[in-house]
Short mmCIF file of C-alpha atoms in Angstrom, two decimals:
data_model
loop_
_atom_site.label_atom_id
_atom_site.label_comp_id
_atom_site.label_asym_id
_atom_site.label_seq_id
_atom_site.Cartn_x
_atom_site.Cartn_y
_atom_site.Cartn_z
CA MET A 8 124.13 89.96 129.13
CA THR A 9 120.38 89.83 129.69
CA ILE A 10 118.09 91.41 127.13
CA PHE A 11 115.02 93.07 128.61
CA ASP A 12 112.49 92.78 125.80
CA THR A 13 109.13 91.03 125.53
CA ASN A 14 110.84 87.62 125.54
CA ASN A 15 112.06 88.17 129.10
CA GLN A 16 109.83 86.47 131.71
CA SER A 17 109.86 89.41 134.12
CA VAL A 18 108.91 91.80 131.33
CA GLN A 19 106.13 89.42 130.26
CA LEU A 20 104.78 89.43 133.82
CA ALA A 21 104.79 93.24 133.86
CA LEU A 22 102.95 93.26 130.51
CA VAL A 23 100.31 90.87 131.89
CA LEU A 24 99.82 93.10 134.93
CA LYS A 25 99.52 96.21 132.73
CA LEU A 26 97.09 94.38 130.44
CA SER A 27 94.92 93.35 133.37
CA SER A 28 94.83 96.92 134.65
CA VAL A 29 93.98 98.41 131.26
CA GLN A 30 91.29 95.81 130.58
CA LYS A 31 89.60 96.56 133.90
CA GLU A 32 89.73 100.33 133.51
CA THR A 33 89.20 101.20 129.84
CA LEU A 34 90.06 98.81 127.02
CA SER A 35 88.44 95.48 127.81
CA SER A 36 89.13 94.16 124.30
CA LEU A 37 92.90 94.78 124.39
CA THR A 38 94.91 91.57 123.95
CA TYR A 39 98.36 90.59 125.14
CA ASP A 40 99.51 90.30 121.52
CA GLU A 41 98.46 93.88 120.80
CA LEU A 42 100.25 95.18 123.88
CA GLU A 43 103.36 93.20 122.97
CA LYS A 44 103.29 94.58 119.41
CA ILE A 45 103.09 98.13 120.76
CA PHE A 46 106.32 97.63 122.65
CA ASN A 47 108.15 95.61 119.98
CA ARG A 48 107.14 97.61 116.93
CA LEU A 49 106.77 101.12 118.34
CA ILE A 50 108.11 101.88 121.81
CA TRP A 51 111.22 99.65 121.77
CA ARG A 52 111.68 99.58 118.01
CA ARG A 53 114.90 101.56 117.98
CA GLN A 54 116.25 100.85 121.44
CA LYS A 55 115.49 98.05 123.88
CA PRO A 56 115.58 98.82 127.61
CA LYS A 57 119.00 98.41 129.20
CA SER A 58 117.65 97.18 132.53
CA LEU A 59 114.62 95.44 133.96
CA ASN A 60 113.81 98.62 135.89
CA GLU A 61 113.78 100.64 132.66
CA ALA A 62 111.53 98.09 130.92
CA ILE A 63 109.03 98.01 133.78
CA ASN A 64 109.01 101.82 133.99
CA ASP A 65 108.24 101.99 130.26
CA ILE A 66 105.37 99.55 130.69
CA PHE A 67 103.73 101.17 133.69
CA LYS A 68 104.18 104.80 132.63
CA LEU A 69 102.19 104.15 129.44
CA THR A 70 98.89 106.03 129.78
CA HIS A 71 95.58 104.87 128.38
CA ASP A 72 95.53 107.79 125.93
CA GLU A 73 98.99 106.87 124.66
CA LEU A 74 97.90 103.26 124.38
CA VAL A 75 94.93 104.21 122.18
CA GLY A 76 97.24 106.31 120.00
CA PHE A 77 99.67 103.42 119.63
CA LEU A 78 96.82 101.05 118.73
CA ALA A 79 95.74 103.45 115.99
CA LYS A 80 99.32 103.67 114.72
CA LEU A 81 99.63 99.86 114.72
CA SER A 82 96.41 99.57 112.76
CA GLU A 83 97.68 102.11 110.27
CA LEU A 84 101.02 100.31 109.85
CA GLU A 85 99.33 96.94 109.39
CA SER A 86 96.94 98.37 106.79
CA TYR A 87 99.92 99.34 104.60
CA GLN A 88 100.77 95.65 104.26
CA LYS A 89 97.31 94.67 102.99
CA THR A 90 95.94 94.56 99.48
CA ILE A 91 92.46 95.45 98.28
CA ASP A 92 91.60 91.73 98.29
CA ASP A 93 92.07 91.69 102.06
CA TYR A 94 89.04 93.98 102.28
CA LYS A 95 86.91 92.04 99.79
CA ASP A 96 84.49 90.81 102.47
CA VAL A 97 83.82 94.41 103.53
CA TYR A 98 82.96 95.80 100.12
CA LEU A 99 81.13 92.66 98.92
CA ASP A 100 78.95 92.74 102.01
CA HIS A 101 78.21 96.43 101.39
CA GLU A 102 77.21 95.73 97.75
CA ASN A 103 74.75 93.02 98.84
CA LYS A 104 72.78 95.42 101.05
#
């Protein structure tokens, strides 16, 4: 049975096409890794698509507003895994000014 997640070549192609579209229209700094994380950690976290059609629909129905919201959520989730030392450069730089 084929699994239609971000390791599937056809799904990867759809992600690249979505990334290209988003970069041209609104978020030029968005990376493939960020887009892949959005699908792996948020959209398909509980349930992977059952078909290629379902996976591609999920990818292309994602709006730019939803994408920005998911990026904020990813940032929030990743910040929970950091310690204060991870931000040392930020507060040391601020103290030197």
